[in-house]
Amino acid sequence: MCGIVGYVGPQPVVPVLMEGLRRLEYRGYDSAGVAVVSNGAIVTRRSAGKLSRLADLVQRDPIDGQFGVGHTRWATHGRPTEENAHPHRDCRNRIVVVHNGIIENYLELKHQLIREGHTFVTETDTEVVAHLVERETRDDGLEAAVRRALVFLRGLFAIVLISAGDPDTIVAVRNGPPVVVGLGNGESFVASDVPAILSHTRDIVFLDDREIAIATPAGVRFTNFEGEAHERTPQHISWDPVMAEKAGYRHFMLKEIYEQPWAVRETVMGRTSLETGRVFLEEMKLDTAALRDVDRVLILACGTSWHAGLVGKFLIEELAGLPVEVDYSSEFRYRHQIVTPRTLAVVITQSGETADTLGALREAKRLGARSLAICNVVGSMATREADGTIYTHAGPEIGVASTKAFTSQLVALHLLALALGQARGSLAEDQARALIQALDQLPLRIEETLTTDPIVEKLSASLQQPRDFLYLGRGINYPIALEGALKLKEISYIHAEGYPAGEMKHGPIALVDEDLPVVALAADDGVFEKVVGNIQEAKARGGRVIAVTTASKAAAFDDVLDPRRDVVLTVPDAHRLVVPVLLTIPMQLLAYHVAVRRGCDVDQPRNLAKSVTVE
């Protein structure tokens, strides 16, 4: 998740930018840069690697100016090099842009701009914005040029621009990723998150989607993309620095639930090609020959990550034709294991420091297995000890109950399954392309799913009293039933059980009565009718049903459920292998809202820690 900061005002601009970037380091990044306008000219300093390298560069070769922007980048399009580091410039070095998100149609725009005579010097999608604004520049200023350029852009993005031709002006745009504006006395600030500017001002405006801010020392104007001006009342932030990171959300968990479209996009982008249907996982450090030699996959994880591993089992077995065993990390070392040099041991850990998972990784390596970590934290112990890594780009997850880390792990497992299938020749090109396209569209499908939030919040009012819940699912969606039950247990302290729906008659059905809510996952996945049959069995015994289904199947419940007691929640239709990600979202929201109504500490539930670093 890229970091953005901008400043216009009387203070020396570079120290303000560098301080803001330091406060955004928690987001993760691989390059950084700053640009200022000095005496009517753009001056930039950029560096690959940590912010300290940029600081050294600025100290050796100082710059100063009247206003400027800074950026920390996590590579998506293009390698993490100085050349690809932001800010990016137009042909005449008069406009610079920093950017968070994805320009989905950048290749189309790039080819068009090249035909029109523009010269590109980077591999990024961001550079397209600078050249597009250059093309749209007339004699009416940067703001108007940006607005004209926005018409051509598709995707989810936050962009901040300055121009040598527009003194003391910063233009900021939000269309998805967050942008905040800080109001000061004779100065204005722009950033991707509040901590970057909190030491300078506590009067903050959180931009809405499709909103533009024009910041000057005299103040900030706000318009929509069409240029219609509107008033915004700043919020006075009284939070401490930790609270500031919530960006206006009541809890970290809710913020992180809503960050899932961006986390998923960050995990996918730069790793797939819609054109060729190929997957690129260079940090995995296993070449095609090594992947082809694998004859068994062993997934090792704990808690939520173990549930992700169960989904991964379905994916790898179907797409790669390999047998997969999913084991609890905490149990793996304490029995006789069948591991060979052709075994691929995959450990899944958000923090990379989970003690049981590290122990399992070391044991698998001792027994001769190749090893791979799926992890969210660069440089963590698991990533250092495994032979290779697939990083999830979820950014820091502060809420103890994992949300965006889980969905990012699911996406990473999709990529691994695709890579294994392609290496082994078991995956047809059209199959791979269809799934890559589904992954590319997944952030938008998650956005659509998040619109169920008000419905789930209303539903939670009648679900805070039951002492038990039963969650049911089948096939690849069964692990999501387990994850839904775990989320409810973790943060609301209500007992909940997740079961394969087909196992209901083998014991759990004895618990079903009018006091037991039954959450049933019934997607369009080949076993829909069987899950409906399980729902009817629960209904026949008085159970109250919350059915979660795909949009095209919702009407099937009209004659099955009682609208006075039961509820149907829908997620968008999608490729059946990515539907588990979408079904996860209502599970998270349900647990969150029930816990809030019960007065629980959602972000720091009792007895739990974010990372279990002892056995």
Coordinates of N, CA and C in Angstrom, one line a residue, residues 273-393:
S273 N -0.7 -12.0 -16.0 CA -0.9 -11.4 -17.3 C -2.2 -11.8 -17.9
L274 N -3.1 -10.9 -18.0 CA -4.4 -11.2 -18.7 C -4.1 -11.6 -20.2
E275 N -3.1 -11.0 -20.7 CA -2.8 -11.2 -22.1 C -2.3 -12.6 -22.4
T276 N -1.4 -13.1 -21.6 CA -0.8 -14.4 -21.8 C -1.4 -15.5 -20.9
G277 N -2.1 -15.1 -19.8 CA -2.6 -16.1 -18.9 C -1.6 -16.7 -18.0
R278 N -0.4 -16.0 -17.9 CA 0.7 -16.6 -17.0 C 0.7 -15.9 -15.7
V279 N 1.3 -16.6 -14.7 CA 1.5 -16.1 -13.4 C 3.0 -15.9 -13.1
F280 N 3.4 -14.8 -12.5 CA 4.8 -14.5 -12.2 C 5.0 -14.4 -10.7
L281 N 5.8 -15.4 -10.2 CA 6.0 -15.4 -8.7 C 7.5 -15.5 -8.5
E282 N 8.3 -14.5 -8.9 CA 9.7 -14.6 -8.9 C 10.3 -14.8 -7.4
E283 N 9.6 -14.1 -6.4 CA 10.1 -14.3 -5.1 C 9.9 -15.7 -4.5
M284 N 9.2 -16.5 -5.2 CA 9.0 -17.9 -4.8 C 10.3 -18.7 -4.9
K285 N 11.2 -18.3 -5.8 CA 12.5 -18.9 -6.0 C 12.4 -20.4 -6.3
L286 N 11.4 -20.8 -6.9 CA 11.3 -22.2 -7.4 C 11.0 -22.1 -8.8
D287 N 11.9 -22.6 -9.7 CA 11.7 -22.5 -11.1 C 10.8 -23.6 -11.6
T288 N 10.5 -23.6 -12.9 CA 9.5 -24.5 -13.4 C 9.9 -25.9 -13.2
A289 N 11.2 -26.2 -13.3 CA 11.7 -27.6 -13.1 C 11.4 -28.1 -11.7
A290 N 11.7 -27.2 -10.7 CA 11.4 -27.6 -9.3 C 10.0 -27.8 -9.0
L291 N 9.1 -26.9 -9.6 CA 7.7 -27.1 -9.4 C 7.2 -28.4 -10.0
R292 N 7.7 -28.7 -11.2 CA 7.3 -29.9 -11.9 C 7.7 -31.1 -11.1
D293 N 8.8 -31.0 -10.4 CA 9.3 -32.2 -9.6 C 8.4 -32.5 -8.3
V294 N 7.6 -31.5 -7.9 CA 6.9 -31.7 -6.7 C 5.8 -32.8 -6.9
D295 N 5.8 -33.8 -5.9 CA 4.8 -34.8 -6.0 C 3.7 -34.8 -4.9
R296 N 3.9 -33.8 -4.0 CA 2.9 -33.7 -2.9 C 3.1 -32.3 -2.2
V297 N 2.0 -31.7 -1.8 CA 2.1 -30.4 -1.1 C 1.6 -30.6 0.3
L298 N 2.3 -30.0 1.2 CA 2.0 -30.1 2.7 C 1.8 -28.7 3.1
I299 N 0.6 -28.3 3.5 CA 0.3 -26.9 4.0 C 0.3 -26.9 5.5
L300 N 1.0 -26.0 6.1 CA 1.2 -25.9 7.6 C 0.8 -24.6 8.0
A301 N -0.1 -24.5 9.0 CA -0.6 -23.2 9.4 C -1.4 -23.3 10.7
C302 N -1.8 -22.2 11.3 CA -2.6 -22.2 12.5 C -3.8 -21.3 12.4
G303 N -4.9 -21.6 13.0 CA -6.0 -20.6 13.1 C -6.6 -20.3 11.8
T304 N -6.8 -19.0 11.5 CA -7.3 -18.5 10.3 C -6.5 -18.9 9.1
S305 N -5.2 -18.9 9.2 CA -4.3 -19.3 8.2 C -4.5 -20.8 7.8
W306 N -4.8 -21.6 8.8 CA -5.2 -23.0 8.5 C -6.4 -23.1 7.7
H307 N -7.4 -22.3 7.9 CA -8.6 -22.3 7.1 C -8.3 -21.9 5.6
A308 N -7.4 -20.9 5.5 CA -6.9 -20.5 4.1 C -6.3 -21.7 3.5
G309 N -5.5 -22.5 4.3 CA -4.8 -23.7 3.7 C -5.8 -24.7 3.2
L310 N -7.0 -24.9 3.9 CA -8.0 -25.8 3.5 C -8.5 -25.4 2.1
V311 N -8.8 -24.1 1.9 CA -9.2 -23.6 0.6 C -8.1 -23.9 -0.4
G312 N -6.8 -23.7 0.0 CA -5.7 -24.0 -0.9 C -5.6 -25.4 -1.4
K313 N -6.0 -26.3 -0.5 CA -6.1 -27.8 -0.8 C -7.0 -28.0 -2.0
F314 N -8.2 -27.4 -2.0 CA -9.1 -27.6 -3.1 C -8.5 -27.0 -4.4
L315 N -7.9 -25.8 -4.3 CA -7.4 -25.2 -5.5 C -6.2 -25.9 -6.1
I316 N -5.3 -26.4 -5.3 CA -4.1 -27.1 -5.8 C -4.4 -28.4 -6.4
E317 N -5.3 -29.1 -5.7 CA -5.7 -30.5 -6.2 C -6.4 -30.3 -7.5
E318 N -7.3 -29.3 -7.7 CA -8.0 -29.2 -8.9 C -7.2 -28.6 -10.0
L319 N -6.4 -27.6 -9.8 CA -5.6 -26.9 -10.8 C -4.3 -27.6 -11.1
A320 N -3.7 -28.2 -10.1 CA -2.4 -28.7 -10.4 C -2.3 -30.3 -10.3
G321 N -3.4 -30.9 -9.9 CA -3.5 -32.3 -9.9 C -2.5 -33.0 -8.9
L322 N -2.2 -32.3 -7.8 CA -1.3 -32.8 -6.8 C -2.1 -33.1 -5.5
P323 N -1.7 -34.2 -4.8 CA -2.3 -34.4 -3.5 C -1.8 -33.4 -2.5
V324 N -2.7 -32.9 -1.6 CA -2.4 -31.9 -0.6 C -2.9 -32.3 0.7
E325 N -2.0 -32.2 1.7 CA -2.4 -32.4 3.1 C -2.3 -31.1 3.8
V326 N -3.3 -30.7 4.6 CA -3.3 -29.5 5.4 C -3.2 -29.9 6.9
D327 N -2.1 -29.4 7.5 CA -1.9 -29.9 8.9 C -1.7 -28.6 9.8
Y328 N -2.2 -28.8 11.1 CA -1.9 -27.8 12.1 C -0.4 -27.7 12.4
S329 N 0.1 -26.5 12.3 CA 1.5 -26.4 12.6 C 1.8 -26.9 14.0
S330 N 0.9 -26.7 14.9 CA 1.1 -27.1 16.3 C 1.2 -28.6 16.5
E331 N 0.7 -29.3 15.6 CA 0.6 -30.8 15.7 C 1.7 -31.5 14.9
F332 N 2.2 -30.8 13.9 CA 3.0 -31.4 12.9 C 4.3 -32.1 13.4
R333 N 4.9 -31.4 14.4 CA 6.2 -32.0 14.9 C 6.1 -33.1 15.8
Y334 N 4.9 -33.4 16.2 CA 4.7 -34.4 17.3 C 4.2 -35.8 16.9
R335 N 4.4 -36.1 15.6 CA 4.1 -37.4 15.1 C 5.0 -37.8 14.0
H336 N 5.0 -39.0 13.6 CA 5.9 -39.4 12.5 C 5.4 -38.9 11.2
Q337 N 6.3 -38.2 10.5 CA 5.9 -37.6 9.2 C 6.5 -38.3 8.0
I338 N 5.7 -38.3 6.9 CA 6.2 -38.9 5.6 C 6.5 -37.7 4.8
V339 N 7.8 -37.3 4.7 CA 8.3 -36.1 4.0 C 9.5 -36.6 3.1
T340 N 9.5 -36.1 1.9 CA 10.6 -36.5 1.0 C 11.1 -35.2 0.3
P341 N 12.2 -35.3 -0.4 CA 12.7 -34.1 -1.1 C 11.7 -33.6 -2.2
R342 N 10.8 -34.4 -2.6 CA 9.8 -33.9 -3.6 C 8.5 -33.3 -2.9
T343 N 8.5 -33.2 -1.6 CA 7.4 -32.6 -0.9 C 7.6 -31.1 -0.9
L344 N 6.6 -30.4 -1.2 CA 6.6 -28.9 -1.0 C 5.9 -28.5 0.2
A345 N 6.6 -28.0 1.2 CA 6.0 -27.6 2.5 C 5.7 -26.1 2.4
V346 N 4.4 -25.8 2.5 CA 3.9 -24.4 2.4 C 3.5 -23.9 3.7
V347 N 4.1 -23.0 4.3 CA 3.7 -22.4 5.6 C 3.0 -21.1 5.4
I348 N 1.8 -20.9 6.1 CA 1.0 -19.7 5.9 C 1.0 -19.0 7.3
T349 N 1.5 -17.8 7.3 CA 1.6 -17.0 8.5 C 1.5 -15.5 8.2
Q350 N 0.6 -14.8 8.8 CA 0.4 -13.4 8.5 C 1.7 -12.6 9.0
S351 N 2.2 -12.9 10.2 CA 3.3 -12.2 10.8 C 4.6 -12.7 10.4
G352 N 4.7 -14.0 10.0 CA 6.0 -14.6 9.8 C 6.7 -15.0 11.0
E353 N 6.1 -14.8 12.2 CA 6.8 -15.0 13.4 C 6.0 -16.0 14.3
T354 N 5.0 -16.7 13.8 CA 4.2 -17.6 14.6 C 5.1 -18.8 15.0
A355 N 5.2 -19.0 16.3 CA 6.2 -20.0 16.8 C 5.9 -21.4 16.3
D356 N 4.6 -21.8 16.4 CA 4.3 -23.2 16.0 C 4.6 -23.4 14.5
T357 N 4.3 -22.4 13.7 CA 4.5 -22.5 12.2 C 6.0 -22.5 11.9
L358 N 6.8 -21.6 12.6 CA 8.2 -21.7 12.4 C 8.8 -23.0 12.8
G359 N 8.3 -23.6 13.9 CA 8.8 -24.9 14.3 C 8.4 -26.0 13.2
A360 N 7.2 -25.9 12.7 CA 6.8 -26.9 11.6 C 7.7 -26.7 10.4
L361 N 8.0 -25.4 10.0 CA 8.8 -25.1 8.8 C 10.2 -25.8 9.0
R362 N 10.8 -25.6 10.2 CA 12.1 -26.1 10.4 C 12.1 -27.6 10.4
E363 N 11.0 -28.3 10.9 CA 11.0 -29.7 10.9 C 10.8 -30.2 9.5
A364 N 10.0 -29.6 8.7 CA 9.8 -30.0 7.3 C 11.1 -29.9 6.5
K365 N 11.9 -28.8 6.8 CA 13.2 -28.6 6.1 C 14.2 -29.7 6.6
R366 N 14.1 -30.0 7.9 CA 15.0 -31.0 8.4 C 14.8 -32.3 7.7
L367 N 13.5 -32.6 7.4 CA 13.2 -33.9 6.8 C 13.4 -33.9 5.3
G368 N 13.8 -32.7 4.7 CA 14.2 -32.7 3.4 C 13.3 -32.0 2.4
A369 N 12.2 -31.5 2.9 CA 11.2 -30.9 2.0 C 11.7 -29.5 1.4
R370 N 11.3 -29.2 0.2 CA 11.4 -27.8 -0.2 C 10.4 -27.0 0.6
S371 N 10.6 -25.7 0.7 CA 9.7 -24.9 1.6 C 9.4 -23.6 1.0
L372 N 8.2 -23.1 1.3 CA 7.6 -21.9 0.8 C 6.8 -21.2 1.8
A373 N 7.0 -19.9 2.0 CA 6.2 -19.2 3.0 C 5.2 -18.3 2.3
I374 N 3.9 -18.2 2.7 CA 3.0 -17.2 2.3 C 2.8 -16.3 3.5
C375 N 3.3 -15.1 3.4 CA 3.5 -14.2 4.5 C 3.2 -12.7 4.1
N376 N 2.8 -11.9 5.2 CA 2.5 -10.5 4.9 C 3.6 -9.6 5.4
V377 N 4.7 -10.1 6.0 CA 5.7 -9.2 6.6 C 7.0 -9.4 6.0
V378 N 7.5 -8.5 5.2 CA 8.8 -8.6 4.6 C 9.9 -8.7 5.6
G379 N 10.8 -9.6 5.4 CA 11.9 -9.8 6.3 C 11.6 -10.5 7.6
S380 N 10.4 -11.0 7.8 CA 10.1 -11.8 9.0 C 10.8 -13.1 9.0
M381 N 10.8 -13.8 10.1 CA 11.6 -15.0 10.3 C 11.2 -16.1 9.3
A382 N 9.9 -16.3 9.0 CA 9.4 -17.3 8.1 C 10.0 -17.0 6.7
T383 N 10.0 -15.8 6.3 CA 10.5 -15.4 4.9 C 12.0 -15.6 4.8
R384 N 12.7 -15.4 5.9 CA 14.1 -15.6 5.9 C 14.5 -17.1 5.9
E385 N 13.7 -17.9 6.5 CA 14.1 -19.3 6.7 C 13.5 -20.2 5.5
A386 N 12.4 -19.8 4.9 CA 11.8 -20.6 3.8 C 12.7 -20.5 2.6
D387 N 12.6 -21.5 1.7 CA 13.4 -21.4 0.5 C 12.9 -20.2 -0.4
G388 N 11.6 -20.0 -0.4 CA 11.0 -18.9 -1.2 C 9.8 -18.4 -0.5
T389 N 9.2 -17.3 -1.0 CA 8.1 -16.6 -0.3 C 7.1 -16.1 -1.4
I390 N 5.8 -16.2 -1.1 CA 4.8 -15.4 -1.8 C 4.3 -14.4 -0.8
Y391 N 4.6 -13.1 -1.0 CA 4.2 -12.1 -0.1 C 2.7 -11.7 -0.4
T392 N 1.9 -11.6 0.7 CA 0.6 -11.0 0.6 C 0.9 -9.5 0.9
H393 N 0.2 -8.7 0.1 CA 0.4 -7.2 0.2 C -0.8 -6.6 0.9

